[in-house]
GROMACS .gro file of C-alpha atoms in nm:
model
  244
    1MET     CA    1  10.803   9.541   8.573
    2ALA     CA    2  10.838   9.784   8.281
    3GLN     CA    3  11.100   9.559   8.117
    4ALA     CA    4  10.879   9.252   8.161
    5ALA     CA    5  10.582   9.436   8.011
    6ALA     CA    6  10.792   9.549   7.712
    7LEU     CA    7  10.920   9.193   7.657
    8ILE     CA    8  10.571   9.042   7.665
    9GLN     CA    9  10.438   9.306   7.425
   10THR     CA   10  10.722   9.230   7.181
   11LEU     CA   11  10.646   8.860   7.206
   12LYS     CA   12  10.273   8.916   7.147
   13LYS     CA   13  10.347   9.123   6.836
   14GLN     CA   14  10.572   8.849   6.698
   15LEU     CA   15  10.311   8.582   6.767
   16LYS     CA   16  10.052   8.790   6.587
   17ALA     CA   17  10.288   8.841   6.293
   18GLN     CA   18  10.322   8.462   6.270
   19GLY     CA   19   9.945   8.414   6.285
   20LYS     CA   20   9.963   8.243   6.624
   21THR     CA   21   9.681   8.266   6.875
   22TYR     CA   22   9.636   8.199   7.247
   23ILE     CA   23   9.508   7.855   7.146
   24ASP     CA   24   9.838   7.779   6.969
   25VAL     CA   25  10.032   7.893   7.276
   26ALA     CA   26   9.807   7.682   7.500
   27GLU     CA   27   9.880   7.372   7.291
   28ALA     CA   28  10.254   7.439   7.298
   29LEU     CA   29  10.252   7.483   7.677
   30GLN     CA   30   9.994   7.210   7.736
   31LEU     CA   31   9.772   7.450   7.926
   32SER     CA   32   9.416   7.575   7.885
   33GLU     CA   33   9.353   7.889   7.682
   34ALA     CA   34   9.224   8.063   7.997
   35SER     CA   35   9.552   7.981   8.178
   36VAL     CA   36   9.753   8.125   7.892
   37LYS     CA   37   9.549   8.447   7.893
   38ARG     CA   38   9.609   8.477   8.266
   39LEU     CA   39   9.985   8.430   8.216
   40PHE     CA   40   9.994   8.710   7.961
   41SER     CA   41   9.775   8.934   8.175
   42GLU     CA   42   9.989   8.880   8.484
   43GLN     CA   43  10.313   8.870   8.283
   44ASN     CA   44  10.414   8.568   8.481
   45PHE     CA   45  10.628   8.332   8.271
   46THR     CA   46  10.904   8.091   8.364
   47LEU     CA   47  11.211   8.108   8.145
   48GLN     CA   48  11.127   7.765   8.003
   49ARG     CA   49  10.776   7.872   7.900
   50LEU     CA   50  10.910   8.196   7.757
   51GLU     CA   51  11.153   8.000   7.544
   52ILE     CA   52  10.876   7.769   7.416
   53ILE     CA   53  10.654   8.064   7.319
   54ALA     CA   54  10.946   8.248   7.156
   55ASP     CA   55  11.016   7.937   6.949
   56LEU     CA   56  10.649   7.930   6.847
   57ALA     CA   57  10.697   8.288   6.721
   58GLY     CA   58  11.004   8.178   6.525
   59LEU     CA   59  11.255   8.341   6.760
   60GLU     CA   60  11.534   8.246   6.995
   61LEU     CA   61  11.536   8.427   7.329
   62THR     CA   62  11.833   8.636   7.221
   63GLY     CA   63  11.640   8.751   6.915
   64LEU     CA   64  11.338   8.835   7.129
   65PHE     CA   65  11.546   9.050   7.365
   66LYS     CA   66  11.711   9.224   7.068
   67LEU     CA   67  11.370   9.310   6.920
   68MET     CA   68  11.257   9.444   7.257
   69ALA     CA   69  11.568   9.665   7.280
   70GLN     CA   70  11.502   9.805   6.936
   71GLU     CA   71  11.144   9.891   7.025
   72GLN     CA   72  11.251  10.056   7.352
   73GLN     CA   73  11.454  10.308   7.153
   74ARG     CA   74  11.123  10.456   7.035
   75LEU     CA   75  10.973  10.765   7.196
   76THR     CA   76  10.819  10.697   7.538
   77GLN     CA   77  10.728  11.057   7.627
   78LEU     CA   78  10.730  11.403   7.475
   79SER     CA   79  10.891  11.707   7.630
   80ARG     CA   80  10.667  11.956   7.811
   81ALA     CA   81  10.718  12.204   7.525
   82GLN     CA   82  10.613  11.942   7.268
   83GLU     CA   83  10.303  11.852   7.469
   84GLN     CA   84  10.218  12.220   7.506
   85GLU     CA   85  10.236  12.264   7.128
   86ILE     CA   86   9.988  11.980   7.082
   87ALA     CA   87   9.759  12.075   7.370
   88SER     CA   88   9.727  12.433   7.245
   89ASP     CA   89   9.588  12.317   6.908
   90LEU     CA   90   9.266  12.116   6.946
   91GLU     CA   91   9.279  11.989   6.587
   92LEU     CA   92   9.640  11.876   6.628
   93LEU     CA   93   9.553  11.702   6.958
   94LEU     CA   94   9.260  11.524   6.794
   95ILE     CA   95   9.484  11.394   6.516
   96ALA     CA   96   9.762  11.294   6.759
   97VAL     CA   97   9.519  11.091   6.969
   98SER     CA   98   9.366  10.941   6.655
   99VAL     CA   99   9.696  10.813   6.516
  100ILE     CA  100   9.783  10.664   6.855
  101ASN     CA  101   9.457  10.470   6.826
  102GLY     CA  102   9.539  10.339   6.480
  103PHE     CA  103   9.363  10.590   6.255
  104GLY     CA  104   9.513  10.624   5.909
  105PHE     CA  105   9.494  10.939   5.697
  106GLN     CA  106   9.168  10.838   5.526
  107ASP     CA  107   9.014  10.730   5.859
  108ILE     CA  108   9.077  11.080   5.998
  109VAL     CA  109   8.922  11.270   5.706
  110ASP     CA  110   8.632  11.023   5.696
  111HIS     CA  111   8.556  11.053   6.067
  112TYR     CA  112   8.617  11.423   6.129
  113ALA     CA  113   8.534  11.757   5.966
  114ILE     CA  114   8.897  11.812   5.874
  115SER     CA  115   9.002  11.881   5.515
  116GLU     CA  116   9.268  11.669   5.350
  117HIS     CA  117   9.493  11.977   5.325
  118ASP     CA  118   9.460  12.057   5.697
  119CYS     CA  119   9.505  11.692   5.791
  120ILE     CA  120   9.830  11.667   5.594
  121ARG     CA  121   9.951  11.993   5.750
  122LYS     CA  122   9.886  11.866   6.102
  123LEU     CA  123  10.044  11.528   6.026
  124ALA     CA  124  10.350  11.711   5.897
  125GLN     CA  125  10.363  11.895   6.230
  126LEU     CA  126  10.352  11.563   6.417
  127ASP     CA  127  10.627  11.439   6.185
  128ARG     CA  128  10.840  11.741   6.281
  129LEU     CA  129  10.784  11.652   6.648
  130ARG     CA  130  10.908  11.297   6.566
  131PHE     CA  131  10.574  11.165   6.691
  132ILE     CA  132  10.509  10.999   6.355
  133GLU     CA  133  10.680  10.953   6.020
  134LEU     CA  134  10.463  11.079   5.737
  135GLN     CA  135  10.538  10.846   5.447
  136PRO     CA  136  10.447  10.859   5.075
  137ASN     CA  137  10.074  10.853   4.992
  138ASN     CA  138  10.006  10.996   5.339
  139ARG     CA  139  10.081  10.668   5.515
  140ILE     CA  140  10.147  10.713   5.888
  141LYS     CA  141  10.416  10.529   6.082
  142LEU     CA  142  10.403  10.577   6.459
  143LEU     CA  143  10.740  10.650   6.615
  144ILE     CA  144  10.620  10.618   6.975
  145ASP     CA  145  10.679  10.322   7.204
  146PRO     CA  146  10.390  10.080   7.274
  147ASN     CA  147  10.408  10.198   7.636
  148PHE     CA  148  10.405  10.568   7.543
  149THR     CA  149  10.246  10.790   7.806
  150TRP     CA  150  10.169  11.160   7.840
  151LEU     CA  151  10.370  11.349   8.101
  152PRO     CA  152  10.230  11.320   8.456
  153ASN     CA  153  10.045  11.646   8.523
  154GLY     CA  154  10.165  11.769   8.185
  155PRO     CA  155   9.971  11.984   7.939
  156ILE     CA  156   9.789  11.690   7.775
  157GLN     CA  157   9.697  11.521   8.104
  158GLN     CA  158   9.571  11.853   8.245
  159PHE     CA  159   9.359  11.903   7.936
  160PHE     CA  160   9.197  11.562   7.966
  161GLN     CA  161   9.146  11.598   8.341
  162GLN     CA  162   8.946  11.912   8.274
  163LYS     CA  163   8.736  11.722   8.021
  164VAL     CA  164   8.687  11.432   8.262
  165GLU     CA  165   8.552  11.672   8.522
  166GLN     CA  166   8.322  11.846   8.270
  167ASP     CA  167   8.203  11.562   8.047
  168PHE     CA  168   8.305  11.213   8.147
  169PHE     CA  169   8.089  11.171   8.456
  170GLN     CA  170   7.780  11.326   8.292
  171SER     CA  171   7.633  10.977   8.253
  172ARG     CA  172   7.424  10.732   8.452
  173PHE     CA  173   7.669  10.454   8.358
  174ASP     CA  174   7.378  10.219   8.303
  175LYS     CA  175   7.443  10.119   7.939
  176LYS     CA  176   7.594   9.789   7.827
  177HIS     CA  177   7.924   9.952   7.735
  178GLU     CA  178   7.954  10.155   8.057
  179LYS     CA  179   8.049  10.071   8.412
  180LEU     CA  180   8.125  10.280   8.719
  181ILE     CA  181   8.259  10.138   9.043
  182VAL     CA  182   8.313  10.366   9.342
  183LEU     CA  183   8.466  10.212   9.653
  184ASN     CA  184   8.556  10.370   9.985
  185GLY     CA  185   8.761  10.223  10.265
  186VAL     CA  186   9.064  10.261  10.491
  187LEU     CA  187   9.395  10.113  10.375
  188THR     CA  188   9.751  10.104  10.496
  189PRO     CA  189  10.004  10.282  10.272
  190GLU     CA  190  10.136   9.937  10.173
  191ALA     CA  191   9.791   9.821  10.061
  192ASN     CA  192   9.742  10.145   9.870
  193LEU     CA  193  10.070  10.089   9.688
  194ALA     CA  194   9.975   9.729   9.606
  195LEU     CA  195   9.651   9.853   9.451
  196GLN     CA  196   9.838  10.110   9.247
  197LYS     CA  197  10.054   9.833   9.102
  198LYS     CA  198   9.745   9.634   9.009
  199MET     CA  199   9.598   9.944   8.846
  200GLN     CA  200   9.913   9.981   8.637
  201ARG     CA  201   9.874   9.619   8.519
  202ILE     CA  202   9.511   9.692   8.424
  203ALA     CA  203   9.631   9.996   8.227
  204GLU     CA  204   9.889   9.779   8.048
  205GLU     CA  205   9.617   9.526   7.964
  206PHE     CA  206   9.399   9.808   7.827
  207ASN     CA  207   9.684   9.913   7.595
  208SER     CA  208   9.747   9.551   7.503
  209LEU     CA  209   9.385   9.502   7.394
  210ILE     CA  210   9.409   9.818   7.184
  211ARG     CA  211   9.715   9.678   7.009
  212ASP     CA  212   9.544   9.342   6.956
  213ASP     CA  213   9.260   9.520   6.772
  214TYR     CA  214   9.492   9.760   6.590
  215ALA     CA  215   9.455   9.602   6.245
  216LEU     CA  216   9.074   9.584   6.254
  217PRO     CA  217   8.879   9.835   6.039
  218MET     CA  218   8.774  10.153   6.219
  219ASP     CA  219   8.404  10.086   6.157
  220GLN     CA  220   8.434   9.781   6.388
  221LYS     CA  221   8.573   9.984   6.679
  222HIS     CA  222   8.452  10.259   6.908
  223GLY     CA  223   8.636  10.509   7.125
  224ASN     CA  224   8.656  10.404   7.489
  225THR     CA  225   8.791  10.588   7.792
  226MET     CA  226   8.885  10.417   8.117
  227VAL     CA  227   8.961  10.611   8.433
  228LEU     CA  228   9.152  10.444   8.714
  229ALA     CA  229   9.215  10.649   9.024
  230ILE     CA  230   9.295  10.606   9.390
  231ARG     CA  231   9.412  10.859   9.649
  232GLN     CA  232   9.391  10.931  10.020
  233TRP     CA  233   9.090  11.158  10.004
  234GLN     CA  234   8.766  11.240  10.182
  235TYR     CA  235   8.464  11.440  10.072
  236SER     CA  236   8.526  11.806  10.152
  237LEU     CA  237   8.195  11.833  10.340
  238PHE     CA  238   8.311  11.552  10.573
  239LYS     CA  239   8.626  11.739  10.665
  240HIS     CA  240   8.423  11.982  10.875
  241TYR     CA  241   8.347  11.694  11.115
  242ARG     CA  242   8.711  11.595  11.164
  243LYS     CA  243   8.883  11.673  11.491
  244GLU     CA  244   9.212  11.861  11.472
   0.00000   0.00000   0.00000
């Protein structure tokens, strides 16, 4: 699944570089635009369709696989020590998260109370960590993979989990840009695992949408956080009623 996701992301980037849209892909495949979006979302392509879309992007399949392999050499995770270095410096963490979300140098100093000198210093620190490459005129080149993730239960994830508990749920979730769904039910372990796989696909789609909007100006975008969680769990107060 990870290989398929990486291949589709490489293909989408090449289509975008060629100025091709879902409508162009739909015409090439003789499908509706909605059907094409579903194919990309589900990552469900026959080899023949994949070849047609690759051709639309100006690539042969071998070239597409080669590009994917090159991208997979990029950083997919940091070490625990590297994450700890970032997590222990709030300003550095803010800048790291910002560059992941497409902020350039000027975007950072425009949006946050961080001086140009401090911003350059923190970017240089991320450069040393091989998280980015700080180029002339303070241009930022990300060195992380499109499917980069923080370490499970690592320093960064622990930091954000604390913030989720403290801040994220302090809302009624009744605004147009908010939604909260809480479901409760009994599932077999197999059904639980199937849901986890669907959650992972939703996470990949979330990252895909971020990449699609990457080139848009920052004043057209807003920070969004999505929490997906499932576990075998029951309210602690209910546990008192359970028989041993």
